[in-house]
Amino acid sequence: MAGLNAIMEWTFFEEVPVPKEVNEILVEGEYAEAAYKTIRDVAIITNKRLIIADRQGLTGKKVEIYTIPFKSIIMYSSENAGLLDVNAELELWTKAGTFKLNINKKVDIRKLDRLIGKYIL
């Protein structure tokens, strides 16, 4: 599988409080579990999906929201950051392709691993 290229790639820098405005896009029965700071915005883990907001343009007023439903994930892998590694990695294989998450050392990769496993297994 090493030859597959990721469709999208994001970096999670640190866990942050879940923004209140995320409630505007959640469906009935969905709730936020955790939130992570990305380069310009935030990623949310809910009980149903991974939501990644991506601010675009110079002002950042345009926001594109990516949703990866847990039911579309067919396999995933996580890699710990070693002593010389800056980031850990989480790779998600979905029906649409592969997504890669770079995980900063400030993020508990095992917590993230447990959350994703909890909803796709």
Coordinates of C-alpha atoms in Angstrom, one line a residue:
M1 CA 0.0 0.0 0.0
A2 CA 3.0 2.3 0.3
G3 CA 2.7 3.3 -3.4
L4 CA -0.7 4.9 -2.9
N5 CA -0.8 8.7 -2.9
A6 CA -3.0 10.6 -0.4
I7 CA -5.8 12.6 -1.9
M8 CA -5.7 15.1 0.9
E9 CA -3.2 15.7 3.7
W10 CA -3.7 17.8 6.9
T11 CA -1.6 18.5 10.1
F12 CA -3.2 18.4 13.5
F13 CA -1.1 20.7 15.8
E14 CA -2.8 20.4 19.2
E15 CA -6.2 19.5 20.8
V16 CA -8.4 22.6 21.3
P17 CA -11.9 23.2 22.7
V18 CA -14.7 22.3 20.2
P19 CA -15.9 25.5 18.6
K20 CA -19.6 26.2 19.3
E21 CA -20.4 27.0 15.7
V22 CA -19.7 23.3 14.8
N23 CA -23.2 22.6 16.2
E24 CA -24.7 24.4 13.1
I25 CA -23.5 21.5 10.8
L26 CA -24.1 18.5 13.0
V27 CA -27.0 16.1 12.1
E28 CA -29.5 14.7 14.6
G29 CA -27.8 12.3 17.0
E30 CA -24.3 13.6 16.1
Y31 CA -22.1 15.1 18.8
A32 CA -18.5 16.4 18.8
E33 CA -15.9 14.3 20.6
A34 CA -12.7 16.3 20.1
A35 CA -11.2 19.2 18.1
Y36 CA -7.7 19.8 16.7
K37 CA -6.0 22.9 15.5
T38 CA -4.9 22.7 11.8
I39 CA -2.9 25.2 9.9
R40 CA -5.6 27.8 9.5
D41 CA -8.6 26.3 11.2
V42 CA -9.9 23.2 13.0
A43 CA -10.7 19.6 12.6
I44 CA -13.6 18.0 14.6
I45 CA -14.0 14.3 15.4
T46 CA -17.7 13.5 16.0
N47 CA -19.4 10.2 16.7
K48 CA -20.2 9.9 12.9
R49 CA -17.4 11.6 10.9
L50 CA -14.2 13.6 10.7
I51 CA -14.9 17.3 9.8
I52 CA -12.0 19.4 8.6
A53 CA -12.6 23.2 7.9
D54 CA -10.1 24.7 5.5
R55 CA -10.0 28.5 5.3
Q56 CA -8.9 29.8 1.9
G57 CA -7.7 33.0 0.3
L58 CA -5.8 35.8 1.8
T59 CA -8.5 36.9 4.2
G60 CA -9.6 33.3 5.1
K61 CA -13.3 34.3 4.7
K62 CA -14.0 31.5 2.3
V63 CA -14.2 28.1 4.2
E64 CA -14.3 24.7 2.6
I65 CA -15.5 21.9 4.8
Y66 CA -14.4 18.3 4.2
T67 CA -16.3 15.5 5.7
I68 CA -15.0 11.9 6.0
P69 CA -17.9 9.7 7.3
F70 CA -16.6 6.9 9.5
K71 CA -18.7 4.4 7.5
S72 CA -16.6 5.1 4.4
I73 CA -13.3 4.2 6.1
I74 CA -12.3 0.7 5.2
M75 CA -8.9 0.6 6.8
Y76 CA -6.6 2.9 8.8
S77 CA -3.1 2.9 10.2
S78 CA -1.3 5.0 12.8
E79 CA 2.4 5.5 13.3
N80 CA 3.9 6.8 16.5
A81 CA 6.4 9.7 16.4
G82 CA 9.8 8.3 17.3
L83 CA 12.5 10.2 19.1
L84 CA 13.8 11.9 16.0
D85 CA 10.3 12.2 14.3
V86 CA 8.5 15.5 14.6
N87 CA 5.1 14.1 13.7
A88 CA 3.1 10.9 14.1
E89 CA 0.9 9.9 11.1
L90 CA -2.6 8.6 10.7
E91 CA -3.6 7.3 7.3
L92 CA -7.3 6.6 6.4
W93 CA -8.2 4.5 3.4
T94 CA -11.8 5.2 2.2
K95 CA -14.0 4.4 -0.7
A96 CA -12.9 7.7 -2.3
G97 CA -9.1 7.3 -1.7
T98 CA -6.5 7.8 1.0
F99 CA -6.3 10.7 3.5
K100 CA -3.2 11.4 5.6
L101 CA -3.1 13.2 8.9
N102 CA 0.2 14.4 10.3
I103 CA 0.0 14.5 14.1
N104 CA 2.1 16.9 16.0
K105 CA 3.8 15.6 19.2
K106 CA 1.4 17.8 21.3
V107 CA -1.5 15.6 20.1
D108 CA -2.2 12.3 21.9
I109 CA -2.1 9.9 18.9
R110 CA -3.5 7.1 21.0
K111 CA -6.5 9.1 22.0
L112 CA -7.1 9.9 18.3
D113 CA -6.6 6.3 17.4
R114 CA -9.1 5.1 20.0
L115 CA -11.7 7.6 18.9
I116 CA -11.5 6.6 15.2
G117 CA -11.4 2.9 16.1
K118 CA -14.4 3.3 18.4
Y119 CA -16.6 4.5 15.5
I120 CA -15.3 2.4 12.6
L121 CA -14.9 -1.0 14.3

